Short mmCIF file of N, CA and C in Angstrom, two decimals:
data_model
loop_
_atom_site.label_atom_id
_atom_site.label_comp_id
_atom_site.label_asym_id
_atom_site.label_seq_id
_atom_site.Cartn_x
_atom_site.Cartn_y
_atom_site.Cartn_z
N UNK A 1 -33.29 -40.24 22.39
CA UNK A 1 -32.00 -39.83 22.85
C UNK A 1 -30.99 -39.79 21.70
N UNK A 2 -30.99 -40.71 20.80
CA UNK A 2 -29.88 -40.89 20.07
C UNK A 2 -30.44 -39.64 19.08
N UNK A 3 -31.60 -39.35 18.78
CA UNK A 3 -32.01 -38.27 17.69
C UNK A 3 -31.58 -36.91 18.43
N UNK A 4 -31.64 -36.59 19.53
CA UNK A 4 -30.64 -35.29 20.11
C UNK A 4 -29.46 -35.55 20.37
N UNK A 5 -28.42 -36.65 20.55
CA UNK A 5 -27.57 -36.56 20.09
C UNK A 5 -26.89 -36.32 18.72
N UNK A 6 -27.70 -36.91 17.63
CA UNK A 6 -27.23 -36.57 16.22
C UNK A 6 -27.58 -35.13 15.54
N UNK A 7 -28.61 -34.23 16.78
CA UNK A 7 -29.04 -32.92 16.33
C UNK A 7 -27.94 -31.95 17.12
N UNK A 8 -27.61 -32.59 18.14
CA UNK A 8 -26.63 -31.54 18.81
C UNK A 8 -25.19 -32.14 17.93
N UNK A 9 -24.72 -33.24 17.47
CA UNK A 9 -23.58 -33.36 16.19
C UNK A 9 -23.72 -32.73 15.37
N UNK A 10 -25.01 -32.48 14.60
CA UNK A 10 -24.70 -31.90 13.13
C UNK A 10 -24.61 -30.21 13.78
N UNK A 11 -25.52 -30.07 14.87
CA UNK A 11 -25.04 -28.23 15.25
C UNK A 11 -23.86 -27.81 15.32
N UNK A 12 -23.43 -28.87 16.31
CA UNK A 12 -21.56 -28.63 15.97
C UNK A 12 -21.05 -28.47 14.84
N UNK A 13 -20.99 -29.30 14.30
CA UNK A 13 -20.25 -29.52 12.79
C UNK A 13 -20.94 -28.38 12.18
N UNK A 14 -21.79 -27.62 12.10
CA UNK A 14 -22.23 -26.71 11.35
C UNK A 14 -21.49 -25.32 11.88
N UNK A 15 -21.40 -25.15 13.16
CA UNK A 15 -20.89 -24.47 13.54
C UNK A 15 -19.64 -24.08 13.66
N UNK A 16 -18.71 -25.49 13.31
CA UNK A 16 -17.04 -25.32 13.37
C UNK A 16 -17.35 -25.24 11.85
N UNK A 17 -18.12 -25.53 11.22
CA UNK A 17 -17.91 -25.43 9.43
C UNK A 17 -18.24 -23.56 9.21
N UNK A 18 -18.92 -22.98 9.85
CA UNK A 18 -19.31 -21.87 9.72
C UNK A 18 -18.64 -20.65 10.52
N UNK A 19 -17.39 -21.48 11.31
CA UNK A 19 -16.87 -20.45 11.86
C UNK A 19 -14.98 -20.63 10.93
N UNK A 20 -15.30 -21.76 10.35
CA UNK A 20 -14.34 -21.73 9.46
C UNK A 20 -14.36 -21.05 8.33
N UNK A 21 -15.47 -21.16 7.43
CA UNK A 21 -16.06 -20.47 6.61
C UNK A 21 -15.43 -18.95 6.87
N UNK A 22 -15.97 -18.25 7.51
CA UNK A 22 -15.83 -17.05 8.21
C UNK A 22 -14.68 -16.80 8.43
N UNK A 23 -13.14 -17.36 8.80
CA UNK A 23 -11.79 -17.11 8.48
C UNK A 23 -11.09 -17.10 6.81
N UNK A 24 -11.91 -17.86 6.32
CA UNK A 24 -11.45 -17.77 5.03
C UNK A 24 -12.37 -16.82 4.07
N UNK A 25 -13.18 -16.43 4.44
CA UNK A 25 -14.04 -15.06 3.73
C UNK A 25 -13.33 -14.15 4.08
N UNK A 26 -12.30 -13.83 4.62
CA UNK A 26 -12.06 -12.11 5.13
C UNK A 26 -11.25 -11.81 4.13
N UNK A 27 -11.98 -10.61 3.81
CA UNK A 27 -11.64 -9.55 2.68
C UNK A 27 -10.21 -8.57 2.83
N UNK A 28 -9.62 -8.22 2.01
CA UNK A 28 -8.81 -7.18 2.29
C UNK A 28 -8.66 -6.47 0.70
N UNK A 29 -8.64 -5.12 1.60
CA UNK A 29 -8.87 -3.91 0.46
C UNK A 29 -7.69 -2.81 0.41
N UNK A 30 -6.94 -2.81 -0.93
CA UNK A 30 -6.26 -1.94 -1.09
C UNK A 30 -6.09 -0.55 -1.87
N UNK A 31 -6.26 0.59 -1.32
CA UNK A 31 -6.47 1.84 -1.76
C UNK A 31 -5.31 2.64 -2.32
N UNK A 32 -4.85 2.54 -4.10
CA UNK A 32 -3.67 2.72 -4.36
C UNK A 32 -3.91 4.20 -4.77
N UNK A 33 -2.98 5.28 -4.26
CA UNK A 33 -3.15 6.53 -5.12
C UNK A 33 -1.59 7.01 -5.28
N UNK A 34 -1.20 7.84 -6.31
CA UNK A 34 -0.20 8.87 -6.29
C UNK A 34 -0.27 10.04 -5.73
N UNK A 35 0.90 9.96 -5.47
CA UNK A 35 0.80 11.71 -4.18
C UNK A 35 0.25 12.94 -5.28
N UNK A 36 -0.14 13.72 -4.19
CA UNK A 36 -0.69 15.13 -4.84
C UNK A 36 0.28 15.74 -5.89
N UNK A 37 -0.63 17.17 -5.92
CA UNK A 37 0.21 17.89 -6.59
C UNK A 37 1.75 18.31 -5.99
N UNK A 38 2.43 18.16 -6.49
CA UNK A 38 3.85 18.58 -5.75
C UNK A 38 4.58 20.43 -6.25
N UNK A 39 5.00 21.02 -5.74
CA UNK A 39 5.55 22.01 -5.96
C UNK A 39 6.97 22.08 -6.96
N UNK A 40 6.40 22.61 -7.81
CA UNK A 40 7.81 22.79 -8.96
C UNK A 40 8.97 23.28 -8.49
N UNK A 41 10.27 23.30 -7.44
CA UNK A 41 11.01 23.98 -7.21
C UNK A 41 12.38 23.15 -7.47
N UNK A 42 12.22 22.67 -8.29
CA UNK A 42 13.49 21.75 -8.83
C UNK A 42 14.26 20.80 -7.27
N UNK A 43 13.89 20.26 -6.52
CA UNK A 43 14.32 19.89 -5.69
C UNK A 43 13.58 18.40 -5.95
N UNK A 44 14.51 17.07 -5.17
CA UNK A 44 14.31 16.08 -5.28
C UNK A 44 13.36 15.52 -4.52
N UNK A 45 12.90 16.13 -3.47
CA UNK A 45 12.08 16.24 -2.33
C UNK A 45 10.89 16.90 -2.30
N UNK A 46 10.02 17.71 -3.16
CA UNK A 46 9.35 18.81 -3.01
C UNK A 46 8.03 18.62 -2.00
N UNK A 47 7.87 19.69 -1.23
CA UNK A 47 6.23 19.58 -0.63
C UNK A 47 5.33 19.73 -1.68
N UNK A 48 3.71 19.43 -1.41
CA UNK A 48 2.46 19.68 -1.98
C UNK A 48 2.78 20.93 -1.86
N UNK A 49 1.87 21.33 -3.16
CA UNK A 49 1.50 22.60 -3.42
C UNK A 49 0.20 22.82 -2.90
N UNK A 50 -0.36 24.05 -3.06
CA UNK A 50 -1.75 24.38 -2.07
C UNK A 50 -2.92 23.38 -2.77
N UNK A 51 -3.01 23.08 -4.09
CA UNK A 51 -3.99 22.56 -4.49
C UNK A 51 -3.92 20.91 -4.53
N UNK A 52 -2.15 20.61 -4.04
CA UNK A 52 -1.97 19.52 -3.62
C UNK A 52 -2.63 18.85 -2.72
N UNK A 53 -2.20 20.00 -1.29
CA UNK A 53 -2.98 19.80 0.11
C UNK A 53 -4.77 19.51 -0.11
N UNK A 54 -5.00 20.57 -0.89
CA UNK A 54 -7.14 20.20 -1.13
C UNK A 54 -7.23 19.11 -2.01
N UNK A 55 -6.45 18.53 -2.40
CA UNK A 55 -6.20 16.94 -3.16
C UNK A 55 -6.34 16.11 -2.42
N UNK A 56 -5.41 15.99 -1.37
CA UNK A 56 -4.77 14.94 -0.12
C UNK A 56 -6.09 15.10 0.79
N UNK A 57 -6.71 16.22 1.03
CA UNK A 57 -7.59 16.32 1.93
C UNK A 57 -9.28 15.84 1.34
N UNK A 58 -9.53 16.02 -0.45
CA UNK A 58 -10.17 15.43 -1.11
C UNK A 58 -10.43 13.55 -0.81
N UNK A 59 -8.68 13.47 -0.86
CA UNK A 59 -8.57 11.71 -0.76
C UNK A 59 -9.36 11.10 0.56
N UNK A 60 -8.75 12.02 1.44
CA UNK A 60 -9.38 11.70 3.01
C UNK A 60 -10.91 11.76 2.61
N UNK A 61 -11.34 12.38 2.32
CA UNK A 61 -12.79 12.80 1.92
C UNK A 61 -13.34 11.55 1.25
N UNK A 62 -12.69 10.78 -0.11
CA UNK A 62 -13.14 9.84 -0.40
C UNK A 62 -13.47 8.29 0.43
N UNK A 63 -12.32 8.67 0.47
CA UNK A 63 -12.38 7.51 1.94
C UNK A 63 -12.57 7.08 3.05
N UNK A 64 -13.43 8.47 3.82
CA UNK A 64 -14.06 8.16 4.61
C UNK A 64 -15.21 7.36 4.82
N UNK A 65 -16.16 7.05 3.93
CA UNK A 65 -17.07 5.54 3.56
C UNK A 65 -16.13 3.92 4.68
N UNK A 66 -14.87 4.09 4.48
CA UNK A 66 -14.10 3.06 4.50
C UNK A 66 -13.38 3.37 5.83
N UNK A 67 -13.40 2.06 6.91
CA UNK A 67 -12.48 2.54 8.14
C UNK A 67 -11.23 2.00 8.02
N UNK A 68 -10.50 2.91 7.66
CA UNK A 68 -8.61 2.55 6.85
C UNK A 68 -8.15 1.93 8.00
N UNK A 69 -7.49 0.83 8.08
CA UNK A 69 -6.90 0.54 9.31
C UNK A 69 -5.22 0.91 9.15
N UNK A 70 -4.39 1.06 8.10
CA UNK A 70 -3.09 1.63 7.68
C UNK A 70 -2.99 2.01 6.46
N UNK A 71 -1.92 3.23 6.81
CA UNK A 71 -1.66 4.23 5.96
C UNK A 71 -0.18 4.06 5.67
N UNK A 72 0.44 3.77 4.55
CA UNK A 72 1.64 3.58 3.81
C UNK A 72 1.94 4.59 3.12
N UNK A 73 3.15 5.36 3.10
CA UNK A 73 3.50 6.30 2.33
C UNK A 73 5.38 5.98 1.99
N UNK A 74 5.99 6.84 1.09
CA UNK A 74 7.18 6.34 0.85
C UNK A 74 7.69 7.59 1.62
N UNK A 75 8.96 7.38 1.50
CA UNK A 75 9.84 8.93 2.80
C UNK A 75 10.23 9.71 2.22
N UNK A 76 8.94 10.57 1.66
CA UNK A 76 8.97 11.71 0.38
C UNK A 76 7.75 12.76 1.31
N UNK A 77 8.44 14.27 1.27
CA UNK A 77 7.73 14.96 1.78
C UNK A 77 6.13 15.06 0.98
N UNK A 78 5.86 14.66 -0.29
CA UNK A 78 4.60 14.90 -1.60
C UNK A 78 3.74 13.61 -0.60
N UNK A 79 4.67 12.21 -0.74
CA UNK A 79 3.24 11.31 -0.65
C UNK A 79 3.17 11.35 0.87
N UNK A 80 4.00 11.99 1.81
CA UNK A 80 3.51 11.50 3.51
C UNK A 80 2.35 13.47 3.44
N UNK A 81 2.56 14.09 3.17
CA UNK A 81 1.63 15.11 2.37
C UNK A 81 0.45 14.59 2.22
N UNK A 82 0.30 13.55 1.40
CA UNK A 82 -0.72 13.64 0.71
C UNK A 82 -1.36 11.87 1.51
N UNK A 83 -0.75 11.19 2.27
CA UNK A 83 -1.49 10.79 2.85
C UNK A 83 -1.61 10.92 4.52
N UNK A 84 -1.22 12.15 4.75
CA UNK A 84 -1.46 12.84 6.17
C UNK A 84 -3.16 12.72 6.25
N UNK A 85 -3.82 13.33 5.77
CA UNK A 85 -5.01 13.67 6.39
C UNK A 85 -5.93 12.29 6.53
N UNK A 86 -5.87 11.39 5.66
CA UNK A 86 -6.40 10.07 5.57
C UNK A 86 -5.59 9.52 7.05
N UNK A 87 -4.89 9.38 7.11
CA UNK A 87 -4.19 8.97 8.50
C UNK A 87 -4.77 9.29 9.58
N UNK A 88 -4.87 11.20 9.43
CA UNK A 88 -5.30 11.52 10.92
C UNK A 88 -6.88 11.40 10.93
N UNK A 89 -7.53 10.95 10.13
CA UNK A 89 -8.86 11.17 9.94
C UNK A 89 -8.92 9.75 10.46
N UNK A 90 -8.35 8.46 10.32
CA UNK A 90 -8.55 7.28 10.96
C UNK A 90 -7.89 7.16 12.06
N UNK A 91 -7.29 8.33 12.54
CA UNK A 91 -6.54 8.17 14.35
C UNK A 91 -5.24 7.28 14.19
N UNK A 92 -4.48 7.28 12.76
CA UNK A 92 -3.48 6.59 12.27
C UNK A 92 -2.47 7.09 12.40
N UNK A 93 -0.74 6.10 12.57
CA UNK A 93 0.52 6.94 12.40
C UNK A 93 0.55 6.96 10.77
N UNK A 94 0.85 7.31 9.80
CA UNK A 94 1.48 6.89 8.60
C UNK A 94 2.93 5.74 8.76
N UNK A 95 3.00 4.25 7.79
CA UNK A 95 3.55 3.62 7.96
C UNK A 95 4.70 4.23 7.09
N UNK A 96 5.89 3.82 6.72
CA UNK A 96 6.73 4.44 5.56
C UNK A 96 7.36 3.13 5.01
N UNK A 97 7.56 2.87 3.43
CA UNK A 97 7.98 2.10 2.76
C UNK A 97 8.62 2.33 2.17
N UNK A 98 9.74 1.49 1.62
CA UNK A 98 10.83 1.86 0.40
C UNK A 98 10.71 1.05 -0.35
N UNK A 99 10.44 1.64 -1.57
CA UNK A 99 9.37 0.96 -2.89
C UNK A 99 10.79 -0.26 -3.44
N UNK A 100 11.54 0.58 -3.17
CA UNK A 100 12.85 -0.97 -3.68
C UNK A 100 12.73 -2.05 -2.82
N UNK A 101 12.79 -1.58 -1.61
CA UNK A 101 12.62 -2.99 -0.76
C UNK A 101 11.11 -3.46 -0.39
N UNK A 102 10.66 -3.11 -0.93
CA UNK A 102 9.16 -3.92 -1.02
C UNK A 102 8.84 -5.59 -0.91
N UNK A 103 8.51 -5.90 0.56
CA UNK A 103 8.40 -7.50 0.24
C UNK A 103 6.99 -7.76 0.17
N UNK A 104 6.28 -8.01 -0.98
CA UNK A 104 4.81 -8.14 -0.97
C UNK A 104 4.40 -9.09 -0.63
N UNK A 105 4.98 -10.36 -0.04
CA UNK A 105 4.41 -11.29 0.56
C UNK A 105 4.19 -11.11 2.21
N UNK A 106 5.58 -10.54 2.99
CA UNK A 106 5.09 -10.13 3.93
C UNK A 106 4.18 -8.75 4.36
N UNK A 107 3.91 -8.04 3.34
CA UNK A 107 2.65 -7.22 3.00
C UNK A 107 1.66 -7.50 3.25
N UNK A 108 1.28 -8.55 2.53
CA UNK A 108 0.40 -9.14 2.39
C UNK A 108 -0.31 -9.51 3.44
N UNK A 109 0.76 -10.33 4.09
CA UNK A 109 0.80 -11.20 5.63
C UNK A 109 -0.11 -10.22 6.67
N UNK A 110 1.10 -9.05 6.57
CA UNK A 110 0.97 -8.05 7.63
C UNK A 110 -0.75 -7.23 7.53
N UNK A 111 -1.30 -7.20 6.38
CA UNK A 111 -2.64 -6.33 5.87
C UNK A 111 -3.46 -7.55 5.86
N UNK A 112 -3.45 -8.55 5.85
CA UNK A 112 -4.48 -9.39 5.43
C UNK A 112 -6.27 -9.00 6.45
N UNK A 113 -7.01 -8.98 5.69
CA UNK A 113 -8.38 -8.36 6.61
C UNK A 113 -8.43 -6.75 6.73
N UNK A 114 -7.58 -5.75 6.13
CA UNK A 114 -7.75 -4.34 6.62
C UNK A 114 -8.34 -4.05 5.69
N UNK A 115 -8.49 -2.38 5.38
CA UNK A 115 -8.85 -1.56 4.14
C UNK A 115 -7.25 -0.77 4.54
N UNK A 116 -6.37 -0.85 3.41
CA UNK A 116 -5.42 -0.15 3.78
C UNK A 116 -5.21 1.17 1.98
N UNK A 117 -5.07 2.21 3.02
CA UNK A 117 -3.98 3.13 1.97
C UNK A 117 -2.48 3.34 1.29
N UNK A 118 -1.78 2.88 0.48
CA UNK A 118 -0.95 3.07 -0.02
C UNK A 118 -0.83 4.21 -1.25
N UNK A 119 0.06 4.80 -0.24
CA UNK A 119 0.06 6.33 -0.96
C UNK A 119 1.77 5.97 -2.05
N UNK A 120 1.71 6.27 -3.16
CA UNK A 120 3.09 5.95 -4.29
C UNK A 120 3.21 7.14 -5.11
N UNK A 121 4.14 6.86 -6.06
CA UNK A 121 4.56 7.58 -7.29
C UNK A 121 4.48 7.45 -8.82
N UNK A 122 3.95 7.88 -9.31
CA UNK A 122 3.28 7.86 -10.81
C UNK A 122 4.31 6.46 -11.42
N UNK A 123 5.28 5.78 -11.39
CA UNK A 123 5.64 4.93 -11.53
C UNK A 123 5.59 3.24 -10.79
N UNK A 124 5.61 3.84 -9.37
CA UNK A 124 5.61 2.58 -8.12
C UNK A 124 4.25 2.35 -7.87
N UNK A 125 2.99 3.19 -8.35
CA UNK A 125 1.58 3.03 -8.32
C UNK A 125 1.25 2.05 -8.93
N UNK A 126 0.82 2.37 -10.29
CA UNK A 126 1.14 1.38 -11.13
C UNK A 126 1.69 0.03 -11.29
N UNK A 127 2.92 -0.03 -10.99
CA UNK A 127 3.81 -1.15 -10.82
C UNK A 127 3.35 -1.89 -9.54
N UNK A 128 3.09 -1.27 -8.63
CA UNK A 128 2.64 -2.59 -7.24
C UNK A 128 1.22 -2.95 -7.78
N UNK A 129 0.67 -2.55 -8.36
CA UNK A 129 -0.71 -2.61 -8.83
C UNK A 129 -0.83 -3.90 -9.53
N UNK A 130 0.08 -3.91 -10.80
CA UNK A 130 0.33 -4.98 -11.71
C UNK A 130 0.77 -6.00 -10.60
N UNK A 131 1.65 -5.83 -9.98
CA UNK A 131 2.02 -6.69 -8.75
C UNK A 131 1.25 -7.74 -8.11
N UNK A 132 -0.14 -6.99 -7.77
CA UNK A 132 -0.74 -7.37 -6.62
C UNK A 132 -1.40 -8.66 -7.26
N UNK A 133 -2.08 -7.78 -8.20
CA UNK A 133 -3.11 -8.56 -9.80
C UNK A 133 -2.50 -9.58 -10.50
N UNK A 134 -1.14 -9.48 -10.84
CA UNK A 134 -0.54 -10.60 -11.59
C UNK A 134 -0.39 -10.68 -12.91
N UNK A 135 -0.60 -8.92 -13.30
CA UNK A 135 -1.10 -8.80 -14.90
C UNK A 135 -0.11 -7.30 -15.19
N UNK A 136 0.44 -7.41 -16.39
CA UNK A 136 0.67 -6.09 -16.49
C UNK A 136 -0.44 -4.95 -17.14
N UNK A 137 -1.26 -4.60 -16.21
CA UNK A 137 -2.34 -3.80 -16.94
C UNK A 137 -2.58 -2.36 -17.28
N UNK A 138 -1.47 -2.17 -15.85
CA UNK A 138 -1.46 -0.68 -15.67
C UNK A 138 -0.33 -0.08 -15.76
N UNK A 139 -0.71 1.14 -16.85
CA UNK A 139 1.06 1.78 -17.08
C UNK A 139 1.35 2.77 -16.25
N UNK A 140 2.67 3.58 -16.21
CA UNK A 140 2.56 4.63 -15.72
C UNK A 140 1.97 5.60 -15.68
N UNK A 141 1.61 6.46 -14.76
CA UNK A 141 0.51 7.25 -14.88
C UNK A 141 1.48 8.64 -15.19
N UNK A 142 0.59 9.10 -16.19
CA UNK A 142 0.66 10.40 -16.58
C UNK A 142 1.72 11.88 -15.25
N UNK A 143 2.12 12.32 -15.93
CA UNK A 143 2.93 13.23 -14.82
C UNK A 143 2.01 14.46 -15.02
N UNK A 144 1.02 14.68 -15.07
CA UNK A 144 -0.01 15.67 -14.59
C UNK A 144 -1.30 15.19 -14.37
N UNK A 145 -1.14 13.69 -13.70
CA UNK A 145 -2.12 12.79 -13.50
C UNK A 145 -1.70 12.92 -12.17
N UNK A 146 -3.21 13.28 -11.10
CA UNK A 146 -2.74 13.18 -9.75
C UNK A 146 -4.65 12.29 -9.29
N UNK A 147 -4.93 12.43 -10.20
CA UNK A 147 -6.35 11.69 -9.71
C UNK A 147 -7.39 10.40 -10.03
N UNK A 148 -6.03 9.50 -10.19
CA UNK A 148 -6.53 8.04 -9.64
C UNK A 148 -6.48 7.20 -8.50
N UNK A 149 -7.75 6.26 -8.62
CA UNK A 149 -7.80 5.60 -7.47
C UNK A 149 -7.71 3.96 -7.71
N UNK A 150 -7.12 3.33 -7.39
CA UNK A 150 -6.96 1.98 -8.04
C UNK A 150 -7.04 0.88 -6.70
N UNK A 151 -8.15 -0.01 -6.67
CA UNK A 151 -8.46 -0.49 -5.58
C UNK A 151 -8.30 -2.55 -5.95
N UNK A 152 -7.96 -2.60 -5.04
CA UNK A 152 -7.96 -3.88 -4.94
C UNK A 152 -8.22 -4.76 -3.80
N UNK A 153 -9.74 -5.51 -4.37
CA UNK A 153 -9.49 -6.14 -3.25
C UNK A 153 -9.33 -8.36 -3.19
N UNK A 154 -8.96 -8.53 -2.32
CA UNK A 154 -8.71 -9.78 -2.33
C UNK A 154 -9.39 -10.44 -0.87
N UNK A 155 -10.15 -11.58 -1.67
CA UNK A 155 -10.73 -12.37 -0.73
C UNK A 155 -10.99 -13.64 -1.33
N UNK A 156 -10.70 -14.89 -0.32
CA UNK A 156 -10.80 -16.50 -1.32
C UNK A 156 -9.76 -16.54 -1.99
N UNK A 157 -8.51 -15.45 -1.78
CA UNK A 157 -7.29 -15.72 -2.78
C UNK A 157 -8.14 -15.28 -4.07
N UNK A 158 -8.96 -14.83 -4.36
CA UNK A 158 -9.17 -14.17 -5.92
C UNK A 158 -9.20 -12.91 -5.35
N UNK A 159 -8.67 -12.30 -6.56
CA UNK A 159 -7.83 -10.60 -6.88
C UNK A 159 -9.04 -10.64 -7.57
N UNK A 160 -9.52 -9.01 -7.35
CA UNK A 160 -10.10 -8.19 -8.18
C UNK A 160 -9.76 -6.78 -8.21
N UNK A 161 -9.38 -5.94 -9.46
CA UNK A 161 -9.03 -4.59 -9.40
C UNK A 161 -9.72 -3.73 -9.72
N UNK A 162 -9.98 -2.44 -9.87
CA UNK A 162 -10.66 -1.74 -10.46
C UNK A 162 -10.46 0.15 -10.53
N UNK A 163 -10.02 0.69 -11.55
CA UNK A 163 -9.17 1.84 -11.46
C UNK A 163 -10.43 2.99 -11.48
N UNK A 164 -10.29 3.45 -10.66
CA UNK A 164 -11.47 4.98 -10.90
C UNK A 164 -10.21 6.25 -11.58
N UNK A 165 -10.81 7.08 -12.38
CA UNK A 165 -10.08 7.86 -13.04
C UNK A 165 -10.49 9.52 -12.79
N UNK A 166 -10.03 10.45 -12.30
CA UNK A 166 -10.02 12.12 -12.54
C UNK A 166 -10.94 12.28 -11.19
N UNK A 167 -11.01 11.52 -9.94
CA UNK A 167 -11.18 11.45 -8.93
C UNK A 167 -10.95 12.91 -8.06
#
């Protein structure tokens, strides 16, 4: 008797240890890109251009491997453009952010466990990037640079990054 009691204790304990385990393993993945190509028309606002749109629709393409659970864009006709199709391809609204008021801790909070998209600007890409990582690693990206992918993911509280390039 006492030997099935100490076999049904340690099952327990293995089991609250393994279902604890299992809250603190969850991963979260962040999918950083700059908006497409944008249209030259001197305006502060511009839409994608046509080869923008087969960019944005490229991105969706990449990322379908991955079930995005949110889509972040800033309130710029280029990056809600260019992360439209990734959105509707995961049955998503697009979220909208303002890169000044950025609170990355409640970010954080709010994404913890997703694969999320954050769609930025050849400057705010970059910069949340270094952000996330804790390093300044990554500069601004090129202004006829529209095809990186810079992923991060975090799990156990360790950051790992990793930039794919001409994507």
């Amino acid at each position: 008797m006492k030997k099935i009691l100490l076999l049904l204790c340690v099952t327990c304990t293995i089991n609250i240890l393994s279902a604890q385990d299992k809250e603190t393993t969850t991963t979260t993945t962040y999918f950083f890109i700059r908006h497409a190509e944008k249209a030259n028309d001197g305006s502060k606002n511009p839409h994608l251009t046509d080869k923008g749109k087969e960019r944005a629709a490229h991105w969706a393409n990449i990322l379908k491997g991955y079930k995005i659970d949110a889509v972040y864009s800033t309130d710029y006709f280029r990056t809600k453009e260019t992360a439209e199709p990734t959105a509707e391809a995961n049955k998503l609204e697009t979220t909208l952010y303002d890169p000044r008021a950025f609170d990355l801790q409640k970010f954080v909070n709010d994404t913890k466990g997703k694969n999320v998209l954050i769609v930025g600007h050849s400057n705010t890409t970059p910069m949340y990037v270094n952000t996330f990582i804790g390093k300044n690693k990554y500069g601004q990206i090129q202004e006829n640079d529209y095809g990186n992918l810079y992923i991060i993911t975090i799990k156990d509280n360790v950051v790992n990054d990793l930039q794919l390039c001409n994507l």
